[in-house]
Structure formats: C-alpha cells, structure tokens
CSV table of C-alpha atoms in Angstrom, one decimal:
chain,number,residue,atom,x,y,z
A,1,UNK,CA,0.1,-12.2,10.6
A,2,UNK,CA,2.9,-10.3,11.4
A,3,UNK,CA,2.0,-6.8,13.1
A,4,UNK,CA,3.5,-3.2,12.3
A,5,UNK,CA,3.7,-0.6,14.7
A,6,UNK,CA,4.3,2.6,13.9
A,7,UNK,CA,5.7,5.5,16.3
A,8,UNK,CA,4.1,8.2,17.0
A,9,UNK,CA,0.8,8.1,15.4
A,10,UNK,CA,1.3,12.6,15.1
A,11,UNK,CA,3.9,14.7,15.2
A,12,UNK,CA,4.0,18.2,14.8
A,13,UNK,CA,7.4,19.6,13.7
A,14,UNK,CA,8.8,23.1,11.8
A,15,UNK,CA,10.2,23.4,8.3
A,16,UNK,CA,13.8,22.6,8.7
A,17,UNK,CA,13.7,20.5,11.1
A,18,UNK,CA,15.3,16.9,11.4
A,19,UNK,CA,12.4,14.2,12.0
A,20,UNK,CA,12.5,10.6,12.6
A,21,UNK,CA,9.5,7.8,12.5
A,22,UNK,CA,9.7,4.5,13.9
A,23,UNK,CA,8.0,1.3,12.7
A,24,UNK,CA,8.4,-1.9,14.6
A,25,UNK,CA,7.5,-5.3,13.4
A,26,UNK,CA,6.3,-8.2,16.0
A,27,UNK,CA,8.6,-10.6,14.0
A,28,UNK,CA,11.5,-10.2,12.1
A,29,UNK,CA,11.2,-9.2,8.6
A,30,UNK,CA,15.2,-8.8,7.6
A,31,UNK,CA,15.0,-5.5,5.2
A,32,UNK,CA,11.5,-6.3,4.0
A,33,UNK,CA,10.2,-2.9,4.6
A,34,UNK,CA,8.9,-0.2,2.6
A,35,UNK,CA,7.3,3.1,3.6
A,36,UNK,CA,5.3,5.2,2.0
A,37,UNK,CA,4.1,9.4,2.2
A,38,UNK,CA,0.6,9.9,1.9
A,39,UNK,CA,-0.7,13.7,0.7
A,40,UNK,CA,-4.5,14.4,1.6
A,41,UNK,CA,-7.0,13.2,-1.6
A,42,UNK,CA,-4.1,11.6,-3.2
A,43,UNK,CA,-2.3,8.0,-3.6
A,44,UNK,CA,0.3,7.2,-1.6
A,45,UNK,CA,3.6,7.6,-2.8
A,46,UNK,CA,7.1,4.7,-2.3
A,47,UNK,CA,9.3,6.7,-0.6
A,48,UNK,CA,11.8,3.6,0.3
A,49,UNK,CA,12.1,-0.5,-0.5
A,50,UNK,CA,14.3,-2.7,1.3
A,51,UNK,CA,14.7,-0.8,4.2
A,52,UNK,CA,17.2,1.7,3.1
A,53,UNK,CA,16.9,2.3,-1.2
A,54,UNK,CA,15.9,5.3,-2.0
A,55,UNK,CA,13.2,5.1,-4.8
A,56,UNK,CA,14.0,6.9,-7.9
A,57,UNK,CA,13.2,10.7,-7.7
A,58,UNK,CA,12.4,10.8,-4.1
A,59,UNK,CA,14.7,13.7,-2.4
A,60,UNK,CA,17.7,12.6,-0.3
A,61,UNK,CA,16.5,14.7,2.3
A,62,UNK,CA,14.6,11.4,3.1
A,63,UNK,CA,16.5,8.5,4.2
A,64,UNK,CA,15.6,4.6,5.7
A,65,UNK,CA,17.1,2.4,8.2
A,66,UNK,CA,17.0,-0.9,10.0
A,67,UNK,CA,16.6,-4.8,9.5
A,68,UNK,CA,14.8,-7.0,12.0
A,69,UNK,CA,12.4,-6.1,13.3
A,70,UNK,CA,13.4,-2.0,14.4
A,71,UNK,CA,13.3,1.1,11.6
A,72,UNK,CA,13.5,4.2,11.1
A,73,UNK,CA,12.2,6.5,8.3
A,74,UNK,CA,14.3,10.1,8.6
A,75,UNK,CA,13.7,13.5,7.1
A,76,UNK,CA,16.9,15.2,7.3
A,77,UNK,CA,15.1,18.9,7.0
A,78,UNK,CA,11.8,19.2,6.2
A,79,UNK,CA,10.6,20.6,3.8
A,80,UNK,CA,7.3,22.6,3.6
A,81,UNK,CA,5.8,19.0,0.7
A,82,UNK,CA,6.6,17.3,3.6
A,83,UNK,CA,3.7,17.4,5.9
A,84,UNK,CA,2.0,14.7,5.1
A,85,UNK,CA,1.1,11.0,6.5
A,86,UNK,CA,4.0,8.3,6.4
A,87,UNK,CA,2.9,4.6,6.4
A,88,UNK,CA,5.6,1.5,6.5
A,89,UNK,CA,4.4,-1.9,5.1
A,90,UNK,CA,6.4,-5.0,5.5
A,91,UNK,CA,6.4,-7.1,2.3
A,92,UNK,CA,8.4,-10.1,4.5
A,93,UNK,CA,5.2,-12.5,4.8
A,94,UNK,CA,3.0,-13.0,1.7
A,95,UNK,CA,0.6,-11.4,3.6
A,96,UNK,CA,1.4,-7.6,3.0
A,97,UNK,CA,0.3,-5.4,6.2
A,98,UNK,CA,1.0,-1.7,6.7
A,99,UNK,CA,1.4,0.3,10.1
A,100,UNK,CA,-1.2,2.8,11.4
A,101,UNK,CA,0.3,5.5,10.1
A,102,UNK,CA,2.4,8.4,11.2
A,103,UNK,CA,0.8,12.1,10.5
A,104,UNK,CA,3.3,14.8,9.6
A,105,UNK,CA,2.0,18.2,10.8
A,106,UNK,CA,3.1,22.0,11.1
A,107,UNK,CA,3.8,23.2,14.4
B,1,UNK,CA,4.9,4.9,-18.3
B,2,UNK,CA,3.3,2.3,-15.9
B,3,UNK,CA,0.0,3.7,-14.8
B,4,UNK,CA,-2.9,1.6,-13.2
B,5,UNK,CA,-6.7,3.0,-12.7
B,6,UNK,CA,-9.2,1.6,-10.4
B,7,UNK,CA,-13.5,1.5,-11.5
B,8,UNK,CA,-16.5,0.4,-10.8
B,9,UNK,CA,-19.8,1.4,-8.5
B,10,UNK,CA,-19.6,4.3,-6.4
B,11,UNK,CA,-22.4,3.6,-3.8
B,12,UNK,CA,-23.8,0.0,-2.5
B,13,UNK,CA,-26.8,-1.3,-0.6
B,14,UNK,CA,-25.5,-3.7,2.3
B,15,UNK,CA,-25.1,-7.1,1.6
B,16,UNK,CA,-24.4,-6.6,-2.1
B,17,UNK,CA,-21.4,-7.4,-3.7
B,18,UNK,CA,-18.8,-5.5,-4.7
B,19,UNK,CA,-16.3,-5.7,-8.3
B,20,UNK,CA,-13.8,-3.4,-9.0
B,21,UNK,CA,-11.8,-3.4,-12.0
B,22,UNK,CA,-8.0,-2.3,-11.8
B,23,UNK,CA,-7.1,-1.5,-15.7
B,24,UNK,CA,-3.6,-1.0,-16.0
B,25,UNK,CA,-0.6,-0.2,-18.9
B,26,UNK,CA,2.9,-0.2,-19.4
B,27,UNK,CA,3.5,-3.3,-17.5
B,28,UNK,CA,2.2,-6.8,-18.6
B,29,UNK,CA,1.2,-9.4,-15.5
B,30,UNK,CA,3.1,-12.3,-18.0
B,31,UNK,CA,6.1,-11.2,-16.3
B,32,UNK,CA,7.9,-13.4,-13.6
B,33,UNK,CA,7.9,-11.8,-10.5
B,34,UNK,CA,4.7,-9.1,-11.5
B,35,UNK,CA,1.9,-8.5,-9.3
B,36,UNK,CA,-1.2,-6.8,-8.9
B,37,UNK,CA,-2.7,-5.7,-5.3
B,38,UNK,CA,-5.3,-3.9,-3.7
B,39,UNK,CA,-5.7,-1.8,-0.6
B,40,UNK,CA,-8.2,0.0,0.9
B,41,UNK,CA,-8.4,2.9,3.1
B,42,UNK,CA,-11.7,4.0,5.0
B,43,UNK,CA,-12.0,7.7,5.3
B,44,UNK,CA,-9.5,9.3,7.7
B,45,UNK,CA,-7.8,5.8,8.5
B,46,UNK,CA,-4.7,4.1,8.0
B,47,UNK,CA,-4.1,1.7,5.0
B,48,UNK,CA,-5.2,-2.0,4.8
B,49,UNK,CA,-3.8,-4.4,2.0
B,50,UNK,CA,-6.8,-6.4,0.8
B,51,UNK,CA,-5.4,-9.2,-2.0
B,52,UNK,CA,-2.2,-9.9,-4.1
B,53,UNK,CA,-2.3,-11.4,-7.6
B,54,UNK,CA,1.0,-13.1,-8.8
B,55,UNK,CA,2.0,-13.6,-12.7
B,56,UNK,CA,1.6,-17.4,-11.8
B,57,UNK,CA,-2.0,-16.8,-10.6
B,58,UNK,CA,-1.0,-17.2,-7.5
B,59,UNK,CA,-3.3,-15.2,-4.8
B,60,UNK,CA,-2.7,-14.1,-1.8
B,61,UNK,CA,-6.3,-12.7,0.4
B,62,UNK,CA,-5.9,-10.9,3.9
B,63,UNK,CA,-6.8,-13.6,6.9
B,64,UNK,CA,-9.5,-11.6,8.3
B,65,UNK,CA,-11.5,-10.7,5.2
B,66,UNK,CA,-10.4,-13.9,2.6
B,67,UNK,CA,-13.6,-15.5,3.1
B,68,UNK,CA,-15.6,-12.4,1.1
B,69,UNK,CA,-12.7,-11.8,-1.6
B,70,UNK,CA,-11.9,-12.8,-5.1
B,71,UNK,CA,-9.1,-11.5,-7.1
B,72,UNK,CA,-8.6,-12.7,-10.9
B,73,UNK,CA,-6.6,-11.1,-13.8
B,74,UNK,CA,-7.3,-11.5,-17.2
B,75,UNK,CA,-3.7,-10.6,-18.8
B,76,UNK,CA,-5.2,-10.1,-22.7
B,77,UNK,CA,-7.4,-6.7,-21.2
B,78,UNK,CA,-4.8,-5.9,-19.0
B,79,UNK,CA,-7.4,-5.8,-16.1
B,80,UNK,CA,-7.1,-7.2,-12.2
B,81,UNK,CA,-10.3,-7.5,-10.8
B,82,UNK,CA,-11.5,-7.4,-6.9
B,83,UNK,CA,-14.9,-9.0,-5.7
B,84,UNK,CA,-16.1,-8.4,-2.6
B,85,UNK,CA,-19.1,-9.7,-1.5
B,86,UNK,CA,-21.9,-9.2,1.7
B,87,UNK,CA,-20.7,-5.5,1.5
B,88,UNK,CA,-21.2,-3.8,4.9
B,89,UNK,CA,-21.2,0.8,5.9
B,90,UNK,CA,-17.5,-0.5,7.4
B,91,UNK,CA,-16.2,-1.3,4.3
B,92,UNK,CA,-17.2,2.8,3.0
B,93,UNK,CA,-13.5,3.3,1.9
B,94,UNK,CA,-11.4,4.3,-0.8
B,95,UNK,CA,-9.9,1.3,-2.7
B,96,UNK,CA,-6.4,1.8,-4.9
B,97,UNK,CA,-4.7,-0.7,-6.8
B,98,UNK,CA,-0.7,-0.9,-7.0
B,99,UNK,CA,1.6,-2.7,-9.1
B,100,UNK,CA,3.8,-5.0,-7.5
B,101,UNK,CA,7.5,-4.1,-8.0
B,102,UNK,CA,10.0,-6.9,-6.8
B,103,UNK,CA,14.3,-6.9,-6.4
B,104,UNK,CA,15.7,-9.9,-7.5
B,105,UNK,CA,18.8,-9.9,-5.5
B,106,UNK,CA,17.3,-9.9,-2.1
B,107,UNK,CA,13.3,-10.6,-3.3
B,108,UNK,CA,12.1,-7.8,-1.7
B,109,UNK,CA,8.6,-6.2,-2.7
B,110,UNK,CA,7.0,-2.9,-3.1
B,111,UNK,CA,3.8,-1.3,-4.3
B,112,UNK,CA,4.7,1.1,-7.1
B,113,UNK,CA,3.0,2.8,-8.6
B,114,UNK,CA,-0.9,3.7,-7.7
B,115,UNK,CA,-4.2,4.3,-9.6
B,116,UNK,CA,-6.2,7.4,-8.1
B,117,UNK,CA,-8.2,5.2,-5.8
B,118,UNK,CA,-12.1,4.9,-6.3
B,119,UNK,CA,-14.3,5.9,-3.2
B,120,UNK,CA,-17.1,3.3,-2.4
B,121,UNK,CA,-19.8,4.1,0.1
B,122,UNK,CA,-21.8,1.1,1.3
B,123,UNK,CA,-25.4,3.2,2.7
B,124,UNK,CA,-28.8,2.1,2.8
C-alpha cells in the first residue's frame, strides 16, 4: 500500500493568514493527489484533483502543488469557513488511501 | 445534480454483519470510467477508504479488511451496496459513499460528490 503522511496533524492559525499543509507519499504517485476539507457533522468536500486543479466553485484563495511524492495544499488568507480538517488521498494505486488528516483551528 | 445517499441499520450486535445501501442519481455506473466507493470514518478519526466499484464490475477492497467486504452494484436501481461481515465496537464509524470522478487526459481519480454519511455503532 502506498502510505500518506500528512503534516502537521493541528495547526492553529488567524483569519488572514497564509497557511500551508504538507502530505507526503512513501512512493511516488506523479499528480495523483487530491485533498479534501472536512466541516464537523458534515461530508467532506474536493477541494483539488491532480495535484494542482482547482475543483469547480472552490475559492482561489485555495491552491495545490507538487508531483512525486512531496505536496502542498495552500490557503492564501484564511478565511473564517476555513477552519476545518484538510485530508489528501492519493488515487495513484487502485488502492485509494487518505492521510491522517490536518485540523485547521482558530488561534 | 449528482447526489448519492447512504442507508441501512444504525446499531449492531458484534459479529453480525453489516449492508449498507449507497442509492444514488444523476450519474449512471454504465459509464466507462464511473465508480462507486466507500469510506468510513470512526468518530473523531481520520478517513479510511473501504472498497471501489468500477463500471466494469471491477472491485477493488482495502488489504487489511478485504477478507470481511463485499461490494456489488445493481445499475437498473441505481444502488452500490457494502457488506461487511463479523462486525466488531472498532468498526462504530460513520460510513459515506462517493462517486468516483476520473480525468481522461492524465487518468487521474477523485471522490466527488458525497452522500451525508450514515453512523453505525456496533454495541452489545
């Protein structure tokens, strides 16, 4: 199986600022990476696919990067929506496997 | 619209088996590429992709849990169901079921969209 690691598992920033979230994979997966935001009680949500696309209504605020097996997940200025849990999933092997999760919280 | 909705018990003994049904719409699972999964989350915890049904009927079942899962589709109801059987208290988690969105060019794969979920507590 190949293994997702995100980085860090919390992180407490302010509205405004610019946060980034790191997922590594134990192989490479070339841009077969998607993350996702996850509200409390509710389903998550694709933010990005491939990497770096942008799914269709998701603000630009939010932005992806990387190939291999090294990548990001930016939010260029949080917003107050934004405090939530961020999970990548790599979609490379037929066997799907998400990270641990990244929780967004209000310092 | 493509919307999916998960169903089925609530609360199990141990050991019993569980079947959820994924009933979803504006999408049919006749199309190349089309896929059905389903992934559970236990309560606070991160996410856990469970089992992956194809158009083809091709599956796809998680190494460390294939040996208690069965996914089928029945394409005429528009339905994806999930067994899982000898049901444990570890397996107490929410369990959503996603479409599986595809790009041709690069055949890259996303879940998109979710049903709700369905919480299932397994409690003597």
């Amino acid at each position: 199986d190949i293994q997702m690691t995100q980085s860090p598992s919390s992180l407490s920033a302010s509205v405004g600022d610019r946060v980034t979230i790191t997922c590594r994979a134990s192989r490479s997966i070339s841009v077969y990476l998607n993350w996702y935001q996850q509200k409390p009680g509710k389903a998550p949500k694709l933010l990005i696919y491939a990497a770096s696309s942008l799914q269709t209504g998701v603000p630009s605020r939010f932005s992806g990067s990387g190939s291999g097996t090294d990548f990001t997940l930016t939010i260029s200025s949080l917003q107050p929506e934004d405090f939530a849990a961020y999970y990548c999933q790599q979609t490379y092997s037929t066997i799907y496997t998400f990270g641990q999760g990244t929780k967004l919280e209000i310092k | 619209q493509i919307t999916l909705k998960e169903s089925g018990p609530t609360l199990l003994k141990p050991t019993q088996t569980l079947t959820l049904t994924c009933n979803f719409s504006g999408f049919s699972l006749n199309t190349g590429g089309v896929g059905v999964g389903w992934i559970r989350q236990p309560p606070g915890k991160a996410l856990e992709w469970l089992a992956l049904i194809y158009w083809n009927d091709d599956t796809r079942y998680s190494p460390s849990l294939k040996s208690r899962l069965t996914i089928t589709k029945d394409t005429s109801k528009n339905q994806v169901v999930l067994s899982m059987t000898n049901m444990d208290p570890v397996d107490t988690a929410t369990y959503y079921c996603a479409r599986r969105g595809f790009g041709e060019l690069l055949g890259t794969a996303w879940f998109d969209p979710w049903g709700q979920g369905t919480l299932v507590t397994v409690s003597s």
